[in-house]
Short mmCIF file of C-alpha atoms in Angstrom, two decimals:
data_model
loop_
_atom_site.label_atom_id
_atom_site.label_comp_id
_atom_site.label_asym_id
_atom_site.label_seq_id
_atom_site.Cartn_x
_atom_site.Cartn_y
_atom_site.Cartn_z
CA UNK C 1 100.63 97.31 100.15
CA UNK C 2 102.90 98.50 102.95
CA UNK C 3 105.74 96.34 101.61
CA UNK C 4 105.36 97.93 98.17
CA UNK C 5 105.61 101.39 99.75
CA UNK C 6 108.98 100.41 101.24
CA UNK C 7 110.36 98.96 98.01
CA UNK C 8 112.87 101.83 97.46
CA UNK C 9 114.38 101.17 100.90
CA UNK C 10 114.71 97.47 100.13
CA UNK C 11 116.30 98.39 96.79
CA UNK C 12 118.90 100.62 98.48
CA UNK C 13 119.68 97.87 100.96
CA UNK C 14 120.08 95.28 98.17
CA UNK C 15 122.26 97.67 96.14
CA UNK C 16 124.50 98.33 99.15
CA UNK C 17 124.80 94.60 99.80
CA UNK C 18 125.72 93.90 96.17
CA UNK C 19 128.16 96.83 96.04
CA UNK C 20 129.96 95.48 99.13
CA UNK C 21 130.70 92.25 97.27
CA UNK C 22 131.31 93.37 93.70
CA UNK C 23 134.31 95.03 92.12
CA UNK C 24 133.80 98.79 91.76
CA UNK C 25 135.67 98.91 88.45
CA UNK C 26 132.57 99.12 86.23
CA UNK C 27 131.09 101.88 88.37
CA UNK C 28 134.35 103.82 88.11
CA UNK C 29 134.18 103.70 84.32
CA UNK C 30 130.49 104.74 84.32
CA UNK C 31 131.22 107.66 86.65
CA UNK C 32 134.14 108.70 84.46
CA UNK C 33 131.84 108.82 81.43
CA UNK C 34 129.15 110.74 83.35
CA UNK C 35 131.80 113.27 84.32
CA UNK C 36 132.70 113.95 80.69
CA UNK C 37 131.62 116.73 78.36
CA UNK C 38 129.34 114.54 76.27
CA UNK C 39 127.21 113.37 79.20
CA UNK C 40 124.91 116.44 79.46
CA UNK C 41 124.23 116.25 75.72
CA UNK C 42 123.39 112.56 75.95
CA UNK C 43 121.10 113.18 78.93
CA UNK C 44 119.38 116.03 77.08
CA UNK C 45 118.85 113.94 73.95
CA UNK C 46 117.50 111.02 75.97
CA UNK C 47 115.09 113.38 77.72
CA UNK C 48 113.87 114.70 74.39
CA UNK C 49 113.42 111.20 72.97
CA UNK C 50 111.48 109.98 76.01
CA UNK C 51 108.95 112.80 75.84
CA UNK C 52 108.73 112.52 72.04
CA UNK C 53 107.89 108.82 72.51
CA UNK C 54 105.23 109.70 75.10
CA UNK C 55 103.71 112.43 72.93
CA UNK C 56 103.91 110.28 69.81
CA UNK C 57 104.18 113.06 67.23
CA UNK C 58 105.85 116.32 66.26
CA UNK C 59 102.43 117.81 65.51
CA UNK C 60 100.15 116.38 68.21
CA UNK C 61 96.67 117.71 68.82
CA UNK C 62 96.33 119.86 71.96
CA UNK C 63 94.07 118.25 74.53
CA UNK C 64 93.16 121.06 76.96
CA UNK C 65 92.00 124.58 76.27
CA UNK C 66 95.14 126.29 77.66
CA UNK C 67 97.20 124.54 74.98
CA UNK C 68 94.86 125.76 72.24
CA UNK C 69 95.26 129.33 73.46
CA UNK C 70 99.07 129.14 73.48
CA UNK C 71 99.10 127.62 69.99
CA UNK C 72 96.73 130.24 68.61
CA UNK C 73 98.98 133.02 69.91
CA UNK C 74 102.04 131.25 68.47
CA UNK C 75 100.39 130.95 65.05
CA UNK C 76 99.55 134.64 65.10
CA UNK C 77 103.16 135.49 66.00
CA UNK C 78 104.47 133.12 63.33
CA UNK C 79 102.46 135.11 60.79
CA UNK C 80 104.02 138.35 62.04
CA UNK C 81 100.98 139.44 64.05
CA UNK C 82 100.41 140.04 67.73
CA UNK C 83 96.65 140.07 67.29
CA UNK C 84 94.21 139.01 64.60
CA UNK C 85 90.92 140.54 63.49
CA UNK C 86 87.96 140.02 65.79
CA UNK C 87 85.47 137.37 64.83
CA UNK C 88 82.18 138.18 63.09
CA UNK C 89 79.30 137.09 65.35
CA UNK C 90 81.84 136.43 68.13
CA UNK C 91 79.35 134.51 70.29
CA UNK C 92 79.87 131.52 67.98
CA UNK C 93 83.65 131.68 68.27
CA UNK C 94 84.04 132.07 72.05
CA UNK C 95 87.17 130.15 73.10
CA UNK C 96 88.73 129.63 76.50
CA UNK C 97 91.50 132.10 77.38
CA UNK C 98 91.08 133.92 74.06
CA UNK C 99 89.67 137.34 73.13
CA UNK C 100 87.45 137.01 70.06
CA UNK C 101 86.26 140.62 69.94
CA UNK C 102 87.20 143.36 69.10
CA UNK C 103 90.42 141.51 68.27
CA UNK C 104 91.76 137.97 68.36
CA UNK C 105 94.48 137.21 70.93
CA UNK C 106 95.27 134.88 73.82
CA UNK C 107 95.23 136.18 77.38
CA UNK C 108 98.54 134.57 78.33
CA UNK C 109 101.98 136.27 78.42
CA UNK C 110 103.95 135.99 75.18
CA UNK C 111 107.03 134.07 76.36
CA UNK C 112 105.96 130.51 75.65
CA UNK C 113 104.11 131.35 72.42
CA UNK C 114 107.24 133.12 71.17
CA UNK C 115 109.24 129.99 71.92
CA UNK C 116 106.77 127.90 69.88
CA UNK C 117 107.14 130.00 66.71
CA UNK C 118 110.10 128.14 65.10
CA UNK C 119 108.18 124.88 65.41
CA UNK C 120 105.11 126.52 63.81
CA UNK C 121 107.25 127.67 60.87
CA UNK C 122 108.58 124.13 60.41
CA UNK C 123 105.14 122.51 60.66
CA UNK C 124 106.22 120.70 63.84
CA UNK C 125 104.72 122.65 66.77
CA UNK C 126 105.85 120.07 69.33
CA UNK C 127 109.49 120.48 68.30
CA UNK C 128 110.15 123.42 70.60
CA UNK C 129 108.58 121.91 73.74
CA UNK C 130 110.63 118.76 73.11
CA UNK C 131 113.84 120.75 72.69
CA UNK C 132 113.05 122.70 75.86
CA UNK C 133 112.50 119.43 77.72
CA UNK C 134 115.87 118.23 76.46
CA UNK C 135 117.44 121.47 77.68
CA UNK C 136 115.81 121.00 81.08
CA UNK C 137 117.14 117.45 81.39
CA UNK C 138 120.65 118.51 80.41
CA UNK C 139 120.66 121.50 82.76
CA UNK C 140 119.35 119.40 85.66
CA UNK C 141 122.18 116.94 85.11
CA UNK C 142 124.81 119.72 84.87
CA UNK C 143 123.60 121.43 88.06
CA UNK C 144 123.27 118.16 90.00
CA UNK C 145 126.71 116.98 88.84
CA UNK C 146 128.25 120.24 89.93
CA UNK C 147 126.69 120.03 93.39
CA UNK C 148 127.16 116.31 93.99
CA UNK C 149 128.75 113.51 91.93
CA UNK C 150 128.17 112.14 88.42
CA UNK C 151 126.39 109.03 89.76
CA UNK C 152 124.07 111.10 91.97
CA UNK C 153 123.38 113.44 89.04
CA UNK C 154 122.28 110.57 86.78
CA UNK C 155 120.00 109.18 89.49
CA UNK C 156 118.54 112.64 90.17
CA UNK C 157 117.81 113.09 86.47
CA UNK C 158 116.03 109.73 86.27
CA UNK C 159 113.98 110.50 89.38
CA UNK C 160 112.85 113.76 87.79
CA UNK C 161 112.22 112.19 84.41
CA UNK C 162 110.00 109.42 85.79
CA UNK C 163 108.00 111.49 88.29
CA UNK C 164 104.63 109.73 88.00
CA UNK C 165 102.38 112.74 88.56
CA UNK C 166 104.00 115.03 86.00
CA UNK C 167 105.58 112.81 83.36
CA UNK C 168 102.78 113.46 80.85
CA UNK C 169 102.76 117.21 81.56
CA UNK C 170 106.13 117.52 79.86
CA UNK C 171 104.55 116.27 76.64
CA UNK C 172 102.26 119.27 76.25
CA UNK C 173 101.89 122.81 74.97
CA UNK C 174 101.95 124.24 78.50
CA UNK C 175 104.15 127.14 79.54
CA UNK C 176 105.92 125.20 82.31
CA UNK C 177 107.80 123.58 79.44
CA UNK C 178 109.66 126.88 79.08
CA UNK C 179 109.68 128.16 82.67
CA UNK C 180 111.24 124.85 83.84
CA UNK C 181 114.51 125.17 81.88
CA UNK C 182 114.59 128.92 82.56
CA UNK C 183 114.46 128.16 86.29
CA UNK C 184 117.34 125.69 85.96
CA UNK C 185 119.28 128.13 83.81
CA UNK C 186 118.92 130.76 86.52
CA UNK C 187 120.24 128.32 89.14
CA UNK C 188 123.18 127.39 86.93
CA UNK C 189 124.01 131.05 86.24
CA UNK C 190 123.81 131.86 89.95
CA UNK C 191 126.20 129.04 90.80
CA UNK C 192 128.70 130.18 88.16
CA UNK C 193 128.45 133.83 89.13
CA UNK C 194 128.98 133.02 92.81
CA UNK C 195 132.18 131.18 91.94
CA UNK C 196 133.61 133.40 89.19
CA UNK C 197 132.03 136.82 89.88
CA UNK C 198 131.92 137.28 86.08
CA UNK C 199 129.34 139.83 84.99
CA UNK C 200 128.08 137.64 82.14
CA UNK C 201 126.68 135.06 84.53
CA UNK C 202 124.77 137.70 86.47
CA UNK C 203 123.36 139.00 83.17
CA UNK C 204 122.32 135.45 82.22
CA UNK C 205 120.60 135.12 85.60
CA UNK C 206 118.65 138.32 84.96
CA UNK C 207 117.73 137.20 81.44
CA UNK C 208 116.45 133.86 82.74
CA UNK C 209 114.29 135.57 85.38
CA UNK C 210 113.07 138.08 82.78
CA UNK C 211 112.22 135.28 80.37
CA UNK C 212 110.30 133.58 83.13
CA UNK C 213 108.47 136.84 83.87
CA UNK C 214 107.05 137.04 80.33
CA UNK C 215 106.12 133.36 80.50
CA UNK C 216 104.78 132.77 84.02
CA UNK C 217 104.97 136.04 86.00
CA UNK C 218 104.08 134.60 89.42
CA UNK C 219 106.65 131.83 88.93
CA UNK C 220 109.24 134.51 88.14
CA UNK C 221 108.49 136.20 91.46
CA UNK C 222 108.98 132.89 93.26
CA UNK C 223 112.35 132.52 91.54
CA UNK C 224 113.47 136.14 91.94
CA UNK C 225 113.02 136.20 95.73
CA UNK C 226 115.63 133.55 96.68
CA UNK C 227 117.94 134.59 93.84
CA UNK C 228 117.72 138.20 94.94
CA UNK C 229 118.60 137.31 98.53
CA UNK C 230 121.75 135.46 97.40
CA UNK C 231 122.78 138.13 94.90
CA UNK C 232 122.41 140.98 97.39
CA UNK C 233 124.32 139.06 100.07
CA UNK C 234 127.24 138.49 97.68
CA UNK C 235 127.18 142.03 96.31
CA UNK C 236 127.49 143.41 99.81
CA UNK C 237 130.85 141.67 99.94
CA UNK C 238 132.31 142.43 96.50
CA UNK C 239 130.56 145.82 95.99
CA UNK C 240 130.21 145.29 92.22
CA UNK C 241 127.04 147.35 91.97
CA UNK C 242 127.68 148.28 88.33
CA UNK C 243 127.31 144.60 87.41
CA UNK C 244 123.93 144.56 89.12
CA UNK C 245 122.83 147.67 87.23
CA UNK C 246 123.79 146.15 83.87
CA UNK C 247 122.11 142.81 84.70
CA UNK C 248 118.97 144.62 85.89
CA UNK C 249 118.85 146.54 82.62
CA UNK C 250 119.12 143.29 80.65
CA UNK C 251 116.30 141.79 82.69
CA UNK C 252 114.17 144.90 82.18
CA UNK C 253 114.63 144.68 78.41
CA UNK C 254 113.17 141.17 78.56
CA UNK C 255 109.97 142.68 79.96
CA UNK C 256 109.36 145.00 77.00
CA UNK C 257 107.26 142.47 75.02
CA UNK C 258 104.95 142.19 78.03
CA UNK C 259 104.27 145.92 78.14
CA UNK C 260 103.78 146.02 74.37
CA UNK C 261 101.30 143.15 74.59
CA UNK C 262 99.49 144.90 77.45
CA UNK C 263 99.05 148.05 75.37
CA UNK C 264 97.92 146.28 72.19
CA UNK C 265 95.61 143.68 73.73
CA UNK C 266 94.37 145.20 77.00
CA UNK C 267 94.56 148.85 75.92
CA UNK C 268 97.02 149.94 78.63
CA UNK C 269 100.65 149.06 79.28
CA UNK C 270 99.75 148.71 82.98
CA UNK C 271 96.95 146.14 82.47
CA UNK C 272 97.74 142.59 81.44
CA UNK C 273 95.56 140.66 78.99
CA UNK C 274 95.09 138.11 81.78
CA UNK C 275 93.47 140.77 83.98
CA UNK C 276 91.37 142.11 81.14
CA UNK C 277 90.17 138.64 80.25
CA UNK C 278 89.12 138.03 83.87
CA UNK C 279 87.13 141.27 83.83
CA UNK C 280 85.21 140.19 80.74
CA UNK C 281 84.88 136.43 81.06
CA UNK C 282 85.57 135.22 84.61
CA UNK C 283 85.80 137.89 87.33
CA UNK C 284 86.20 135.14 89.93
CA UNK C 285 89.43 133.85 88.34
CA UNK C 286 91.89 136.27 89.90
CA UNK C 287 94.21 136.42 92.93
CA UNK C 288 92.76 137.25 96.31
CA UNK C 289 90.75 135.87 99.20
CA UNK C 290 87.27 137.07 98.25
CA UNK C 291 84.90 135.72 95.64
CA UNK C 292 84.24 138.28 92.94
CA UNK C 293 80.56 137.66 92.31
CA UNK C 294 80.24 139.96 89.32
CA UNK C 295 78.78 138.21 86.27
CA UNK C 296 80.86 137.98 83.09
CA UNK C 297 80.46 140.94 80.76
CA UNK C 298 79.71 138.63 77.84
CA UNK C 299 77.04 135.98 77.49
CA UNK C 300 78.99 132.73 77.71
CA UNK C 301 78.29 129.32 76.21
CA UNK C 302 77.53 126.47 78.63
CA UNK C 303 81.07 125.06 78.84
CA UNK C 304 82.56 128.45 79.66
CA UNK C 305 79.89 129.02 82.30
CA UNK C 306 80.95 125.69 83.83
CA UNK C 307 84.52 127.03 84.01
CA UNK C 308 83.32 130.04 86.03
CA UNK C 309 81.44 127.73 88.41
CA UNK C 310 84.54 125.54 88.75
CA UNK C 311 86.75 128.41 89.84
CA UNK C 312 84.06 129.83 92.07
CA UNK C 313 84.07 126.51 93.93
CA UNK C 314 87.88 126.60 94.12
CA UNK C 315 87.61 129.94 95.97
CA UNK C 316 85.23 128.60 98.59
CA UNK C 317 87.19 128.36 101.83
CA UNK C 318 90.20 130.13 100.33
CA UNK C 319 90.73 132.55 103.20
CA UNK C 320 93.85 133.75 105.05
CA UNK C 321 93.16 131.70 108.18
CA UNK C 322 93.28 128.48 106.15
CA UNK C 323 96.52 129.28 104.28
CA UNK C 324 98.74 126.99 106.42
CA UNK C 325 96.42 124.03 105.77
CA UNK C 326 96.22 124.93 102.07
CA UNK C 327 100.00 125.20 101.85
CA UNK C 328 100.61 121.77 103.36
CA UNK C 329 97.86 120.19 101.27
CA UNK C 330 99.51 121.57 98.13
CA UNK C 331 102.94 120.46 99.30
CA UNK C 332 101.58 116.96 99.85
CA UNK C 333 100.26 116.92 96.29
CA UNK C 334 103.62 118.10 94.95
CA UNK C 335 105.37 115.26 96.77
CA UNK C 336 102.81 112.69 95.58
CA UNK C 337 103.33 113.87 92.00
CA UNK C 338 107.10 113.61 92.41
CA UNK C 339 107.29 110.27 94.21
CA UNK C 340 103.99 108.51 93.55
CA UNK C 341 103.29 105.27 95.43
CA UNK C 342 106.77 105.32 97.01
CA UNK C 343 106.16 108.60 98.84
CA UNK C 344 106.86 107.30 102.40
CA UNK C 345 110.18 105.65 101.51
CA UNK C 346 111.39 108.44 99.23
CA UNK C 347 110.38 111.07 101.77
CA UNK C 348 112.51 109.25 104.36
CA UNK C 349 115.44 109.17 101.94
CA UNK C 350 114.87 112.85 101.13
CA UNK C 351 115.17 113.70 104.84
CA UNK C 352 118.53 111.92 104.90
CA UNK C 353 119.50 113.83 101.76
CA UNK C 354 118.54 117.13 103.38
CA UNK C 355 120.80 116.30 106.31
CA UNK C 356 123.68 115.71 103.88
CA UNK C 357 122.83 118.56 101.50
CA UNK C 358 124.96 121.64 101.11
CA UNK C 359 123.77 125.22 100.97
CA UNK C 360 123.15 125.05 97.22
CA UNK C 361 120.67 122.18 97.52
CA UNK C 362 118.99 123.94 100.42
CA UNK C 363 118.66 126.93 98.10
CA UNK C 364 116.71 124.71 95.70
CA UNK C 365 114.40 123.56 98.47
CA UNK C 366 113.96 127.15 99.64
CA UNK C 367 113.02 128.05 96.06
CA UNK C 368 110.25 125.45 96.17
CA UNK C 369 108.88 127.03 99.34
CA UNK C 370 109.18 130.49 97.76
CA UNK C 371 107.29 129.37 94.65
CA UNK C 372 104.54 127.81 96.73
CA UNK C 373 104.36 130.84 99.03
CA UNK C 374 103.78 133.34 96.22
CA UNK C 375 101.01 131.11 94.84
CA UNK C 376 99.16 131.35 98.15
CA UNK C 377 97.47 134.46 96.81
CA UNK C 378 95.84 132.34 94.10
CA UNK C 379 93.10 129.73 94.55
CA UNK C 380 93.46 126.66 92.40
CA UNK C 381 92.35 123.03 92.53
CA UNK C 382 94.60 120.87 94.67
CA UNK C 383 95.54 118.49 91.87
CA UNK C 384 96.89 121.32 89.70
CA UNK C 385 100.39 121.07 91.16
CA UNK C 386 101.78 121.69 87.69
CA UNK C 387 102.31 125.26 88.95
CA UNK C 388 105.24 123.96 91.02
CA UNK C 389 106.85 121.72 88.43
CA UNK C 390 109.89 123.99 88.13
CA UNK C 391 111.09 122.90 91.58
CA UNK C 392 110.85 119.15 91.08
CA UNK C 393 114.58 118.97 90.18
CA UNK C 394 115.42 120.04 93.74
CA UNK C 395 113.31 117.18 95.11
CA UNK C 396 115.02 114.74 92.75
CA UNK C 397 118.49 115.85 93.81
CA UNK C 398 117.72 115.59 97.51
CA UNK C 399 116.33 112.06 97.07
CA UNK C 400 119.43 110.99 95.14
CA UNK C 401 121.58 112.48 97.89
CA UNK C 402 119.62 110.50 100.45
CA UNK C 403 120.13 107.26 98.53
CA UNK C 404 123.87 107.96 98.34
CA UNK C 405 124.04 108.72 102.07
CA UNK C 406 122.09 105.59 102.97
CA UNK C 407 124.33 103.42 100.76
CA UNK C 408 127.42 105.08 102.23
CA UNK C 409 126.16 104.26 105.71
CA UNK C 410 125.29 100.62 104.94
CA UNK C 411 128.31 99.50 102.93
CA UNK C 412 130.93 99.80 105.75
CA UNK C 413 128.63 97.77 107.99
CA UNK C 414 128.79 95.02 105.40
CA UNK C 415 132.56 94.81 105.61
CA UNK C 416 133.61 96.97 102.63
CA UNK C 417 135.07 100.40 101.93
CA UNK C 418 132.31 102.97 101.33
CA UNK C 419 134.41 105.43 99.33
CA UNK C 420 134.89 103.30 96.24
CA UNK C 421 131.67 101.31 96.42
CA UNK C 422 128.99 103.91 97.11
CA UNK C 423 129.01 105.00 93.43
CA UNK C 424 128.57 101.33 92.50
CA UNK C 425 125.49 101.11 94.73
CA UNK C 426 124.12 104.25 93.06
CA UNK C 427 124.67 102.82 89.59
CA UNK C 428 122.90 99.63 90.64
CA UNK C 429 119.92 101.68 91.87
CA UNK C 430 120.05 103.59 88.57
CA UNK C 431 119.85 100.33 86.64
CA UNK C 432 116.74 99.42 88.59
CA UNK C 433 115.29 102.85 87.81
CA UNK C 434 115.94 102.22 84.13
CA UNK C 435 114.08 98.95 84.52
CA UNK C 436 111.17 100.87 86.05
CA UNK C 437 111.25 103.22 83.06
CA UNK C 438 110.49 100.25 80.80
CA UNK C 439 107.00 100.17 82.30
CA UNK C 440 106.49 103.79 83.37
CA UNK C 441 107.24 105.38 79.99
CA UNK C 442 104.95 103.11 77.89
CA UNK C 443 102.20 103.62 80.49
CA UNK C 444 102.63 107.39 80.14
CA UNK C 445 102.42 107.05 76.35
CA UNK C 446 99.22 105.05 76.66
CA UNK C 447 97.75 107.64 79.03
CA UNK C 448 98.63 110.43 76.61
CA UNK C 449 97.10 108.51 73.71
CA UNK C 450 93.85 108.10 75.66
CA UNK C 451 93.79 111.83 76.41
CA UNK C 452 94.29 112.58 72.72
CA UNK C 453 91.79 110.03 71.34
CA UNK C 454 88.74 112.23 72.03
CA UNK C 455 90.19 115.15 70.08
CA UNK C 456 91.72 112.96 67.39
CA UNK C 457 88.42 111.32 66.53
CA UNK C 458 86.75 114.72 66.19
CA UNK C 459 89.54 116.16 64.06
CA UNK C 460 89.45 113.10 61.81
CA UNK C 461 85.75 113.70 61.19
CA UNK C 462 86.38 117.38 60.41
CA UNK C 463 89.31 116.57 58.09
CA UNK C 464 87.12 114.14 56.14
CA UNK C 465 84.53 116.81 55.30
CA UNK C 466 84.54 117.83 51.62
CA UNK C 467 85.35 121.45 50.77
CA UNK C 468 85.12 124.41 53.12
CA UNK C 469 82.91 123.96 56.14
CA UNK C 470 81.41 125.32 59.34
CA UNK C 471 81.16 122.78 62.15
CA UNK C 472 78.72 123.64 64.93
CA UNK C 473 79.69 121.73 68.08
CA UNK C 474 76.86 120.52 70.29
CA UNK C 475 78.32 119.30 73.56
CA UNK C 476 76.78 116.49 75.56
CA UNK C 477 75.27 117.22 79.00
CA UNK C 478 78.31 115.56 80.65
CA UNK C 479 80.93 117.38 78.56
CA UNK C 480 84.18 118.14 80.43
CA UNK C 481 84.74 121.84 79.87
CA UNK C 482 88.55 121.65 79.86
CA UNK C 483 88.47 119.49 76.69
CA UNK C 484 86.97 122.20 74.50
CA UNK C 485 86.72 121.55 70.76
CA UNK C 486 86.07 125.13 69.61
CA UNK C 487 89.31 126.49 68.20
CA UNK C 488 89.88 129.73 66.30
CA UNK C 489 92.20 129.80 63.29
CA UNK C 490 94.36 132.93 62.98
CA UNK C 491 92.82 133.67 59.57
CA UNK C 492 89.17 132.78 59.05
CA UNK C 493 89.16 133.16 55.28
CA UNK C 494 91.90 130.63 54.59
CA UNK C 495 90.81 128.10 57.23
CA UNK C 496 89.29 124.93 55.72
CA UNK C 497 86.86 124.63 58.63
CA UNK C 498 85.37 126.91 61.25
CA UNK C 499 84.76 125.04 64.50
CA UNK C 500 82.19 126.99 66.49
CA UNK C 501 79.56 126.68 69.20
CA UNK C 502 76.13 125.31 68.38
CA UNK C 503 73.63 128.05 69.25
CA UNK C 504 70.75 126.04 67.80
CA UNK C 505 68.17 128.46 66.35
CA UNK C 506 70.86 131.13 65.89
CA UNK C 507 73.11 128.99 63.68
CA UNK C 508 71.48 130.26 60.50
CA UNK C 509 73.02 133.69 61.11
CA UNK C 510 76.55 132.34 60.75
CA UNK C 511 75.55 130.06 57.85
CA UNK C 512 74.27 133.10 55.90
CA UNK C 513 77.49 134.97 56.67
CA UNK C 514 79.55 132.32 54.83
CA UNK C 515 77.35 130.89 52.04
CA UNK C 516 80.39 129.27 50.39
CA UNK C 517 80.86 126.95 53.38
CA UNK C 518 78.89 123.79 53.99
CA UNK C 519 77.43 123.64 57.50
CA UNK C 520 77.50 120.60 59.80
CA UNK C 521 76.40 119.85 63.33
CA UNK C 522 78.72 117.71 65.44
CA UNK C 523 76.72 115.86 68.09
CA UNK C 524 79.28 115.03 70.77
CA UNK C 525 77.07 112.57 72.62
CA UNK C 526 76.78 110.40 69.49
CA UNK C 527 80.09 111.41 67.87
CA UNK C 528 78.43 112.01 64.49
CA UNK C 529 78.49 114.82 61.94
CA UNK C 530 75.07 115.95 60.69
CA UNK C 531 74.85 118.03 57.47
CA UNK C 532 72.77 121.19 57.80
CA UNK C 533 70.65 123.01 55.24
CA UNK C 534 70.92 126.73 54.54
CA UNK C 535 68.23 127.44 57.15
CA UNK C 536 70.16 125.55 59.86
CA UNK C 537 67.90 122.50 59.88
CA UNK C 538 69.28 118.98 59.56
CA UNK C 539 69.34 117.74 55.97
CA UNK C 540 69.46 114.16 57.18
CA UNK C 541 69.83 112.65 60.61
CA UNK C 542 72.00 109.54 60.87
CA UNK C 543 70.34 106.79 62.85
CA UNK C 544 73.22 106.91 65.33
CA UNK C 545 72.42 110.55 66.10
CA UNK C 546 68.78 110.03 66.92
#
C-alpha cells in the first residue's frame, strides 16, 4: 500500500531517467504544438468530450435535489417566466429548494439557471454544462501555459481533469459548472490587465466576479478579496481610477437580476430567496455558529424533515473555537479529492512546486485559502468539498510545477542537460497520465451510471403509464433524502405526469382535483406502480408490492 502511494514519485524518477537517454526532438515538436493557437481549443473540446462520455447523454436525468431545482428554474426562464403559479394543495408538491406556494420558484441565484436556458430550448439541457466544462478546460490550459510552459500546462490540465474526488461533479447540473470557468476567466483577465493596463480586461474581471455573484455569492466573495487586493495595489501605482469606476459599474449591472429575483420571489430586493426559503423550510440551514432551533413554518414530508435533521447535525460543534480544526479538515478533504490515493506523493511534489512558483501561482493558492476562509461562516458536511472546486486548477498547476522541478533536478544528475530534456520528462509523465485516464474515465462513467440508475428506473415506469397521470411517491424507510423523486413541472396543466408525495389518506383530495388524470402509487421499497381508484384505494396490488 505504501509503495502504491509513492507511485507518482517513482514515475517522475523513471521519466527523468528515460529523458536523460532519449532524444528530446519529439518533445520539442509536442511543446511547439501545445504553444500554438489551436491547442486551447483542442484541450477545451477534449474536456467537453470526456465529461459528455462520463454523463452519457445530452439530456441526462438529474440525480440530486439541487439539480432538480436548478433545472426547474431554467425551464421557467426558458418559457419567459421568473416564477410560475403556486401549486394547488402544495403539501403534495413540496420539493427541495423550491417554493411551491404562493408561487413556484427555486431558492437559488439565477446565474446558473440562466446559463442552462439555451440547452433547454434545444432539448439538450446538459449541453450548456458541457460547454462550460470545455471552457474551463481551455481557460485552465491558457492560464497555466502563460504562467509556466506548454508541457506543464498540459500536465496541469490532465491533473485537474482526472481529479478522482470531483471528476463526476463536472457531469452534473450544479452551479460550480458555471462558477468554475468564471473564476478562471477572472484570473485570466487579471493577468492580462496587469500586463497591458487595458480597461477592457478590468471590465472583464468585474463581469466575471459579477457573474459569479449571481451564481454562487459566497464564492464570489472568496474570489473578489484576492482580486481586489491586487487591483488596488496596481491602481495605486497607475492612478487609473476612472477605469475602476467603469469596471465597478459593469460588475454592478451584473447584479441587477439578483435584486429583481429578490423582489419577485422573496418580496424584498434586500432579501434573497435563499434566506426566505430557510425561514420557511429549514431555519437551521443558514450561516452562523448557533443552531436555529425554530421549527419550519410549513409541515414537511418525511424526506424534507430528514434534511433539516441532517443540517442540524452538521451544525453540532460548529463553533468559533473549532474553526482552525474545521479549516484543516476541509483542506484535507479538498486535497484528497484532488489527488486521491496519491495524496502523500503529490503533496510532496506540490511543496516543490510552491518553492518554484511565481507570484501568480501563489495568487491562485491564496485564492483557495480565501475561498475556504469565507466558507468558515457556513456549516456543511466534510465530504461536500465541491464548494471549493473552483480552486482545484491552482492545485493542479502547482503539482505540475513540482513534477517539472523534480525532473529538472534529477536529469543533470543522470548525465544529461536539463534544459532540453525536462519537457521530454514532462511529456512522458503526461503519457502515463493519459494511460491512467483509460481506467479513471470509464470508472467515472460507471459510477455516474449507477447514480442515475435509481432515477432512470423510476422515470421509465412513469413514462410507460398510459395517458395523463398522478404518481404518488411512497418512500421506503431507508430512503436517502438527497435522491428525491418529487419534481414540479413549470406548467401543471400540460405535464403528462404529476409526481407528488404520498400522503396516504389525503391522496383522494388531489385525485378529485384532477379527475382527468389516472392516479398511481409508486412503492419505492418494491419499485412497483400500483393503480389507484378514485377514492385513493389500490385497485389491484401486484404480488411484488405486498
